[in-house]
Coordinates of C-alpha atoms in Angstrom, one line a residue:
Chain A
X1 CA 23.2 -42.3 87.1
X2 CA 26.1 -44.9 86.5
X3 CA 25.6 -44.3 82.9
X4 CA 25.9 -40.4 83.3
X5 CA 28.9 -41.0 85.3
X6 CA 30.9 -43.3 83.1
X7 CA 30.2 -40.5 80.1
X8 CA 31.1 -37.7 82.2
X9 CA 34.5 -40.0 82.9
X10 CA 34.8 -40.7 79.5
X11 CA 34.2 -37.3 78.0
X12 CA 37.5 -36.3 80.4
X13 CA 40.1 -39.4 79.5
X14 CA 38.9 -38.8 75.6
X15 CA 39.5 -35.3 75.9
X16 CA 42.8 -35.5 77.3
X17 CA 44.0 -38.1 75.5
X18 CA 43.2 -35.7 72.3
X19 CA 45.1 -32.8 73.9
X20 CA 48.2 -35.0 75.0
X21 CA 48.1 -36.3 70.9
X22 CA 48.5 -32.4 70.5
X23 CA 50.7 -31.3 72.5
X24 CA 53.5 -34.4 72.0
X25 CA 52.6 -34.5 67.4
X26 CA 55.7 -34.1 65.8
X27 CA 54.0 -32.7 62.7
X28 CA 54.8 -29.2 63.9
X29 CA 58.7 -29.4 63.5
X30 CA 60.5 -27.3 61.0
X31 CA 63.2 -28.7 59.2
X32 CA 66.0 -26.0 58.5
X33 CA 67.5 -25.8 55.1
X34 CA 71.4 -27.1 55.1
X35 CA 72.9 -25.4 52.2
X36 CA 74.6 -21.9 53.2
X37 CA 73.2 -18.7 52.9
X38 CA 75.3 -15.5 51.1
X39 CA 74.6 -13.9 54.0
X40 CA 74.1 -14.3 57.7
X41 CA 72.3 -11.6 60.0
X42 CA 71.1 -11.2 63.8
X43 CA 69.2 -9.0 66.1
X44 CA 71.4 -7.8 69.2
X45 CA 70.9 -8.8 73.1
X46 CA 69.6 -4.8 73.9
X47 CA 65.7 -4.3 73.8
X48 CA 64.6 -3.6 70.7
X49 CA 63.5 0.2 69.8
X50 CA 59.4 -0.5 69.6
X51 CA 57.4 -3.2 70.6
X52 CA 53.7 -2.9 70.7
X53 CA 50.7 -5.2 70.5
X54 CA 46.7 -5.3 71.9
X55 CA 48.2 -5.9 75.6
X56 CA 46.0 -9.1 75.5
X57 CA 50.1 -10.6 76.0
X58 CA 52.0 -10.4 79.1
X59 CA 55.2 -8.7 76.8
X60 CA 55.8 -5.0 78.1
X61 CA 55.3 -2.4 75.5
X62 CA 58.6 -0.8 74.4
X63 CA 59.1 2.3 75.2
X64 CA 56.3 2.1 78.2
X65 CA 53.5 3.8 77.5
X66 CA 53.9 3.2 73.5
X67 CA 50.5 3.5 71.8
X68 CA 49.1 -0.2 72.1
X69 CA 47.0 -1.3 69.1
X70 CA 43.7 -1.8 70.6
X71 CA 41.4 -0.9 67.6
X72 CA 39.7 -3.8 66.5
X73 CA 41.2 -4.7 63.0
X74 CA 44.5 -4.5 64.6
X75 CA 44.2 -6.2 68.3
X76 CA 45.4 -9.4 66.6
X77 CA 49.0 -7.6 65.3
X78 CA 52.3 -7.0 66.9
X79 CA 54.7 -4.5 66.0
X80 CA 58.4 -4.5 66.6
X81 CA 61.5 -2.6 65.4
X82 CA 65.0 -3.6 66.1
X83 CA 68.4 -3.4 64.4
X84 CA 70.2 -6.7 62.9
X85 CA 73.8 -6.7 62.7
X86 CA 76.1 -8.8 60.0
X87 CA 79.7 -8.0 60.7
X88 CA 80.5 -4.5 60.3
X89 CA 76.7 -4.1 58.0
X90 CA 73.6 -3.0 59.8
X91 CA 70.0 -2.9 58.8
X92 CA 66.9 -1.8 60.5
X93 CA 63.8 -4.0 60.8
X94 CA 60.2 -2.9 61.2
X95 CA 58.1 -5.9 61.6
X96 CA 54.3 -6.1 61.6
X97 CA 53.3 -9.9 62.7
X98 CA 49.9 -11.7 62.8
X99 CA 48.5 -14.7 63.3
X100 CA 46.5 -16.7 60.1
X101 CA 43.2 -17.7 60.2
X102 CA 44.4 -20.8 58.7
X103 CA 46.2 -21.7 61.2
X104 CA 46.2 -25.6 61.8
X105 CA 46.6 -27.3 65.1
X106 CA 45.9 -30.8 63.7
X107 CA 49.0 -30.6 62.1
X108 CA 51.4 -28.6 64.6
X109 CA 50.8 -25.3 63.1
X110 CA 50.3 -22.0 64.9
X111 CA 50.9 -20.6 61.4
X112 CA 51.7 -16.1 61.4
X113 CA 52.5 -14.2 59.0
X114 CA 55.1 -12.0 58.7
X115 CA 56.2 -8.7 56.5
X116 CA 59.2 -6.8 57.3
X117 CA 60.4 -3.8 56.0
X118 CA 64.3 -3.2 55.9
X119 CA 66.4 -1.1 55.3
X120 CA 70.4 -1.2 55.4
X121 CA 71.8 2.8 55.7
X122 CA 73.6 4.4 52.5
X123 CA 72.6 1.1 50.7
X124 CA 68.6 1.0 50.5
X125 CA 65.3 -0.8 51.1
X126 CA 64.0 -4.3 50.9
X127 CA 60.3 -6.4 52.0
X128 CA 60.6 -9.7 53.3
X129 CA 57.4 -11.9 53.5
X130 CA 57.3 -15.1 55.3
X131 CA 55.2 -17.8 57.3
X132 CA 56.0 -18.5 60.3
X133 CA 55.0 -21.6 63.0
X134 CA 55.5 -20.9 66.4
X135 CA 53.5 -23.9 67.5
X136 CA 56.9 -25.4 69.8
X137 CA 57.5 -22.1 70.8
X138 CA 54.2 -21.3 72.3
X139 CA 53.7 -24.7 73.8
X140 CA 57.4 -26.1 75.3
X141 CA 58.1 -22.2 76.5
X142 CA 55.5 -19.1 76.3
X143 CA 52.0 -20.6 77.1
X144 CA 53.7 -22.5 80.5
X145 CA 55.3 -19.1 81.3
X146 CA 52.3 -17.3 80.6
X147 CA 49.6 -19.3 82.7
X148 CA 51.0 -21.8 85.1
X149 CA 54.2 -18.6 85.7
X150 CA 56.4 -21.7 84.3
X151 CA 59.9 -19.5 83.7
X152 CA 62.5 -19.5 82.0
X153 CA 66.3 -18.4 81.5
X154 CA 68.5 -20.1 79.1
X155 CA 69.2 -20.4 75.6
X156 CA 66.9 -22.4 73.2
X157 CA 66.0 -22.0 69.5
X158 CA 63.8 -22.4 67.0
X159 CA 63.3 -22.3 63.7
X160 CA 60.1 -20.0 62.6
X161 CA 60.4 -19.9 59.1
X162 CA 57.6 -22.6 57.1
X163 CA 59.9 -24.0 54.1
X164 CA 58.8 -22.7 50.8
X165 CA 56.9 -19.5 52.2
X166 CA 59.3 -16.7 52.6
X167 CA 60.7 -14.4 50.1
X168 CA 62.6 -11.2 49.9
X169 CA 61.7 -8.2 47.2
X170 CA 64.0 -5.4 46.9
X171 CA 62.8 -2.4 46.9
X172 CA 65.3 1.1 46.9
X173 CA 68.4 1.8 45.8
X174 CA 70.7 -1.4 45.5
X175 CA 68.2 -3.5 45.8
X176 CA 65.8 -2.4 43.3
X177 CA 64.9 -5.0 41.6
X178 CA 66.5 -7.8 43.3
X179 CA 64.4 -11.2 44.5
X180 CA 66.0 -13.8 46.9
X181 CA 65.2 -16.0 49.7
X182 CA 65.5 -16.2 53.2
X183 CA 64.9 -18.0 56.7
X184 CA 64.8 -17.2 60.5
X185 CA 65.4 -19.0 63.3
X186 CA 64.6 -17.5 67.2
X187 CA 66.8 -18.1 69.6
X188 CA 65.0 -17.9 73.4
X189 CA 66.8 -16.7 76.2
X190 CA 64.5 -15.9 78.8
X191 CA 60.5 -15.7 79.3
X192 CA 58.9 -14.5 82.5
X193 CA 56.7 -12.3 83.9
X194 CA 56.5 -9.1 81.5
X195 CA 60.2 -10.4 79.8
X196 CA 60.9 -11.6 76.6
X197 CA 64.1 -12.7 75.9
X198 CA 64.0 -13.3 72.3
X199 CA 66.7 -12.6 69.2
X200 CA 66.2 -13.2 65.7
X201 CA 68.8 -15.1 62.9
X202 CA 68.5 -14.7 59.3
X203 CA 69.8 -16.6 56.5
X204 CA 69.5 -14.5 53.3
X205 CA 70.3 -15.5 49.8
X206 CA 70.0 -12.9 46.6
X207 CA 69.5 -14.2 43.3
X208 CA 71.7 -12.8 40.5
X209 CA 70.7 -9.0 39.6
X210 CA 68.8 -8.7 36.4
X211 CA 70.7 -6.3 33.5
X212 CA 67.9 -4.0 33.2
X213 CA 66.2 -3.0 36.6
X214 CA 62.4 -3.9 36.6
X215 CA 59.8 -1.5 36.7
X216 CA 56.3 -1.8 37.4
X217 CA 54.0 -1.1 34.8
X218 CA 52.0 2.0 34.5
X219 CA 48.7 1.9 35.0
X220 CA 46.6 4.9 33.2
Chain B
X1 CA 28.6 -48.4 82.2
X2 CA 31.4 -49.8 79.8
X3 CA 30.0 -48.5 76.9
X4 CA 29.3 -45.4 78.5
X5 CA 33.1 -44.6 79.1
X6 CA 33.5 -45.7 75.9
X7 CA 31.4 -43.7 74.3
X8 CA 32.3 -41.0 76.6
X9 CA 36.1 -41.2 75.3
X10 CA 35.2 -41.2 71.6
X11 CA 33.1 -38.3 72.0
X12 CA 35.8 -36.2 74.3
X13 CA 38.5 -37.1 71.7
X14 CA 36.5 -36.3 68.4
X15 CA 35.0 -33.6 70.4
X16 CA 38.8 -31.9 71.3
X17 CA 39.9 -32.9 67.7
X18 CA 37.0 -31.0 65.9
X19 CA 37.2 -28.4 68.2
X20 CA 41.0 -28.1 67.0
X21 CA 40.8 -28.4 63.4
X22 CA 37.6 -26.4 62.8
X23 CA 37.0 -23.5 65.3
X24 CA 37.8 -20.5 64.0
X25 CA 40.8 -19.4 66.8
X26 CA 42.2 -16.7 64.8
X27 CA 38.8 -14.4 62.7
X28 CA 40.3 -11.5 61.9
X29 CA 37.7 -8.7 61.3
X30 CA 37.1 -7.8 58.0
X31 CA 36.4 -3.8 57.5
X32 CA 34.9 -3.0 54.2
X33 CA 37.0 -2.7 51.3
X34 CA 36.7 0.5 50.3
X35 CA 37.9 0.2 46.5
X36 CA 36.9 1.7 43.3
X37 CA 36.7 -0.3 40.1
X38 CA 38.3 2.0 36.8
X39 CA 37.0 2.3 33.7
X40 CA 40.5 0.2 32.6
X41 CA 39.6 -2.5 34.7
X42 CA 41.8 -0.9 37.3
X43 CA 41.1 -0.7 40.7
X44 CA 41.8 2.6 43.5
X45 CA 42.0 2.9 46.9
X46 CA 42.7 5.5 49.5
X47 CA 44.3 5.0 52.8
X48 CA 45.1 8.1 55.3
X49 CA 47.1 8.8 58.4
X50 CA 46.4 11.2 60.8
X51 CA 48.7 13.2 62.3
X52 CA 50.2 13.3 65.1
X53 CA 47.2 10.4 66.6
X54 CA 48.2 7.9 64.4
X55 CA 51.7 8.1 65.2
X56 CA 53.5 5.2 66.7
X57 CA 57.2 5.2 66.3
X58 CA 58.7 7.5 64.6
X59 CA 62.4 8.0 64.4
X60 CA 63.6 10.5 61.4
X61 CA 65.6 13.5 63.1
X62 CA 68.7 12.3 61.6
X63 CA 66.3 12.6 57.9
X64 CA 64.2 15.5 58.3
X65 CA 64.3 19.2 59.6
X66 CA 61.3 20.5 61.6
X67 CA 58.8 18.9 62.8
X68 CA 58.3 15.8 60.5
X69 CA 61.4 14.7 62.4
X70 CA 60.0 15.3 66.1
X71 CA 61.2 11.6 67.6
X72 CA 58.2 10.1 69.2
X73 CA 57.6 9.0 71.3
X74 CA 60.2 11.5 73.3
X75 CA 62.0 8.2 75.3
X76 CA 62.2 6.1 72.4
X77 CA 65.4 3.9 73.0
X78 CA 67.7 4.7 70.0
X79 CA 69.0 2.2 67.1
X80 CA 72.3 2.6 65.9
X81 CA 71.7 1.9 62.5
X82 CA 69.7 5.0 62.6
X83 CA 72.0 7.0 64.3
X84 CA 74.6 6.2 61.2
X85 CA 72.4 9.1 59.7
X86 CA 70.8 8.8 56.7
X87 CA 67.8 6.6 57.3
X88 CA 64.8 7.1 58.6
X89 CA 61.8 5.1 60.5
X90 CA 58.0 5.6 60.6
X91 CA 55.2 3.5 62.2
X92 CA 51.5 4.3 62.3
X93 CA 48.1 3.3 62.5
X94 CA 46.2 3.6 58.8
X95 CA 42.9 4.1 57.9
X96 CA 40.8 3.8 55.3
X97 CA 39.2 6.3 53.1
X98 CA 36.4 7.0 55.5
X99 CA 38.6 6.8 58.6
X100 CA 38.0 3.8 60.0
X101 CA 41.9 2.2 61.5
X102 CA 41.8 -0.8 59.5
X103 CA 45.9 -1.8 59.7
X104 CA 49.2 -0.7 59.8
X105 CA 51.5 1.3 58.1
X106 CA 55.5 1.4 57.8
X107 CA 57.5 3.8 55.8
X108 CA 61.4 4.0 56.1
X109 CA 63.2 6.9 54.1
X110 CA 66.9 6.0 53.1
X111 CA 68.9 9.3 51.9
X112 CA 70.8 7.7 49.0
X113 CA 73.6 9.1 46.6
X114 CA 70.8 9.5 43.6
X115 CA 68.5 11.3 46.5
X116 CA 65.6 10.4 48.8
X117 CA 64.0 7.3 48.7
X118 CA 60.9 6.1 50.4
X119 CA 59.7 2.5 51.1
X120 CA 56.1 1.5 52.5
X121 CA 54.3 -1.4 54.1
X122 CA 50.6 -1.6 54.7
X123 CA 49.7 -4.1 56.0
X124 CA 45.9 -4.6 56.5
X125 CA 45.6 -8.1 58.7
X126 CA 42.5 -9.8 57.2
X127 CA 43.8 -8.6 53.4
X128 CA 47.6 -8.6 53.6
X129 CA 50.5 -6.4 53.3
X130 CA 50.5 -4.1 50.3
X131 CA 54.0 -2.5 49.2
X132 CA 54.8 0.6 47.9
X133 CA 58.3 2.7 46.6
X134 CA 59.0 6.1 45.3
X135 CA 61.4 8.8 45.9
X136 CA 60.7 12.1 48.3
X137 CA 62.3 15.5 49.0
X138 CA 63.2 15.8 52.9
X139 CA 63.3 19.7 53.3
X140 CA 59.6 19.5 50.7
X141 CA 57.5 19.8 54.0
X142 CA 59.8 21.7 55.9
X143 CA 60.4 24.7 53.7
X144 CA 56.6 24.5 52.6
X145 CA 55.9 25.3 56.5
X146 CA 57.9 28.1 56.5
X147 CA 57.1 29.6 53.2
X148 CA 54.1 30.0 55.2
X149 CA 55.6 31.6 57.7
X150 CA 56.3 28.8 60.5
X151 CA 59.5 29.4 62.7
X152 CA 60.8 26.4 64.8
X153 CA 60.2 26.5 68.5
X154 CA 57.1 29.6 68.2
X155 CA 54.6 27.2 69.6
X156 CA 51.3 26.1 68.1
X157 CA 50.8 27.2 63.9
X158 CA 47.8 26.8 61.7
X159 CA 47.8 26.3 58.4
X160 CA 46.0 24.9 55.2
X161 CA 48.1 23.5 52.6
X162 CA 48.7 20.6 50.3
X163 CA 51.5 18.7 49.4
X164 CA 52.3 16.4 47.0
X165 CA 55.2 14.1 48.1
X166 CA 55.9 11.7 45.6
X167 CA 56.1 13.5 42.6
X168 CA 54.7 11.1 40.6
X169 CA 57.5 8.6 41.1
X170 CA 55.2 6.4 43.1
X171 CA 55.1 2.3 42.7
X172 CA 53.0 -0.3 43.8
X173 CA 55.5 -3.1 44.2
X174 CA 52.7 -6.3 45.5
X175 CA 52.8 -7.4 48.8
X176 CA 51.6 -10.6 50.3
X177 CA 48.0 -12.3 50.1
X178 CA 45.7 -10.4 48.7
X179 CA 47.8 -7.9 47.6
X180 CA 51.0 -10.2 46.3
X181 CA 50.0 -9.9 42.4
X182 CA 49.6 -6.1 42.0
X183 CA 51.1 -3.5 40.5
X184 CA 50.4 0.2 39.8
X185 CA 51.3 3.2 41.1
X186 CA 50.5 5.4 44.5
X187 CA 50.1 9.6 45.1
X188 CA 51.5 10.4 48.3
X189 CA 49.4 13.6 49.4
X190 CA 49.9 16.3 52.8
X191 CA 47.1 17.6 54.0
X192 CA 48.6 20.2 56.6
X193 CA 46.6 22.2 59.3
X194 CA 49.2 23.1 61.1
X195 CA 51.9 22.1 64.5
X196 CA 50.9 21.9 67.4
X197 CA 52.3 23.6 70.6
X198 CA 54.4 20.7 71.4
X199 CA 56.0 20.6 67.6
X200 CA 54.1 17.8 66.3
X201 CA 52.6 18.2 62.9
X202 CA 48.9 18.4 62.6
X203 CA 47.4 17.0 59.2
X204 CA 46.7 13.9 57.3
X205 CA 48.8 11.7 55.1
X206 CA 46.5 11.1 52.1
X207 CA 48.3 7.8 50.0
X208 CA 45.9 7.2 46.7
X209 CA 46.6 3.7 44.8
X210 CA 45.6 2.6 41.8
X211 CA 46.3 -1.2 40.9
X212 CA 46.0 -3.9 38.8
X213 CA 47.0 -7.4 38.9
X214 CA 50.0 -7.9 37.3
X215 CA 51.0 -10.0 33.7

């Protein structure tokens, strides 16, 4: 019985010491790239046009009553569209967002991926691909809020982009052709209830445009 | 009793450890892959949309005439980079060739001085996101409706036609994962039955891609 005891004791402290080592690694932190970007782009304060998701998140669908993406091969995605603003320049973002199945915890890593499609009016089309890691975010903000009702309002960010993962790919008109890199940082201002406070930055740098505009190859 | 709590502490900490590193958090299911190997080593694969239940956003009055450019859904807040005219949002469910919703599909249509241009993302969450370009006409499905005798606001319409919306100008541009080496082209087909009494088309979006991986 004393034995039983002392393992059911033990099992708790080890347990909990693992989930403290967790929570507190610094392995998860993103170091943001310190040259300068050509250009510089955010999402606005307003509520984005669309947001949608499973509903297994406490993140009101936007508009309400948007059709939620319940279907199985799908219940793990969200789906967002919002404009970004750079000066007087605007593009529009549709953003599809899942989590990877490779996602590592040992080393600070809730790893997602993450494809938009944008498009800047008059101008034309681009895709950027990227990794992100929300593992800080989740743990110092969204999973207190979300179940022990921990809120909060304020202004905190974090970087989301992993180093050496994301790319852009144009796509239509002036940006046919054209490859480049790019970054994002989150800035949190609020999480509570059904509310999520939560703007996007962009760093994006184009690499020189190529003479002759790629095409891809024909396949007979 | 010591070693009990002992042993009871290695086990809870290698036991939390393993559970983090090696549980499978995130399986995404993995639908079958419904591709066709070519005689050229190629490979094809249909996806589809059907309309309007697979609609999930779409914002394109500024774009299209008729009812391709019905907003939906009917409160959806407004973006001013849409408003600026000219460009064009659609979300949706996809499916597979037999039907089955299997991910995600984004198309954006910018109205550009050398003409339409369209820009998709599929993105299939256990595969990855495949990417596809190619230019469209924006009155193509409107004035095809009415050549078959549709007239805005005249309730519910049936029909049976076929269009092809790319034009052969179709691309397969990568994409990310499974799909971030290909290249090839895409058919964008309309299968139209109709509008419904509320203005919404009623059809499928047929997009046929043939691929290979790139040099």
């Amino acid at each position: 019985m004393r034995t039983l005891l002392g393992l059911i004791v033990g099992l708790v402290v080890g347990a909990g010491l693992a989930l403290a080592a967790l929570y507190f690694s610094p392995l998860g932190a993103i170091k943001e790239r310190s040259e300068s970007w050509q250009e510089t782009w955010q999402s606005g304060d307003e509520s984005a046009m669309l947001v949608t998701h499973s509903e297994r998140i406490p993140v009101a669908l936007q508009p309400y009553g948007t059709q939620s993406l319940w279907e199985s091969a799908i219940a793990a995605t969200g789906m967002t569209a919002y404009d970004m603003a750079s000066d007087d320049r605007r593009l529009f973002v549709s953003r599809l967002s899942l989590p990877l199945e490779d996602a590592q915890l040992l080393l600070g890593q809730a790893k997602f991926e993450s494809v938009w499609l944008v498009s800047e009016p008059g101008v034309g089309s681009f895709w950027l691909s990227q990794e992100e890691n929300h593992w800080n975010l989740l743990k110092r903000r969204l999973l207190p809020a979300w179940l022990l009702d921990e809120e909060f309002s304020g202004s905190e960010a974090y970087p989301s982009t992993v180093p050496g993962t994301a790319r852009l790919k144009g796509a239509t008109g002036s940006y046919t052709a054209r490859m480049g890199s790019v970054a994002e940082r989150l800035q949190l201002s609020r999480v509570g209830g059904v509310a999520l406070g939560l703007t996007s930055e962009i760093g994006m740098s184009w690499e020189p445009a190529s003479a002759a505009p790629e095409s891809a190859p024909e396949v007979e | 009793m010591k070693a009990a709590i002992i042993t009871g502490v290695l086990l809870g900490f290698s036991g939390v450890i393993a559970l983090a590193g090696f549980y499978p958090w995130v399986d995404h299911p993995r639908p079958i892959s419904r591709t066709e190997v070519l005689p050229n080593g190629g490979r094809s694969e249909n996806f589809t949309i059907r309309l309007p239940a697979d609609r999930i956003a779409v914002a394109a009055d500024q774009v299209f005439a008729g009812p391709r450019g019905q907003q939906f859904p009917e409160d959806l807040l407004s973006a001013a980079s849409l408003e600026s005219g000219g460009l064009a949002a659609e979300h949706f469910k996809l499916r597979d060739g037999a039907g089955e919703v299997v991910g995600l599909a984004v198309r954006h249509v910018t109205v550009l001085p050398t003409g339409e241009h369209t820009a998709w993302s599929l993105m299939l969450p256990s595969r990855g996101a495949l990417w596809l370009a190619g230019e469209e006409d924006r009155n193509l499905i409107a004035s095809t409706l009415e050549s078959q005798g549709f007239r805005p606001n005249s309730g519910a319409f049936a029909t049976d036609i076929r269009v092809e919306a790319t034009g052969g100008t179709g691309q397969v541009f990568g994409g990310s994962r499974e799909f971030k080496d290909l290249v090839g082209s895409y058919e964008e087909e309309w299968r139209l039955t109709g509008v419904t009494d509320t203005g919404a088309l009623r059809g499928t979006v047929l997009l046929r891609t043939i691929t290979r991986k790139g040099s």
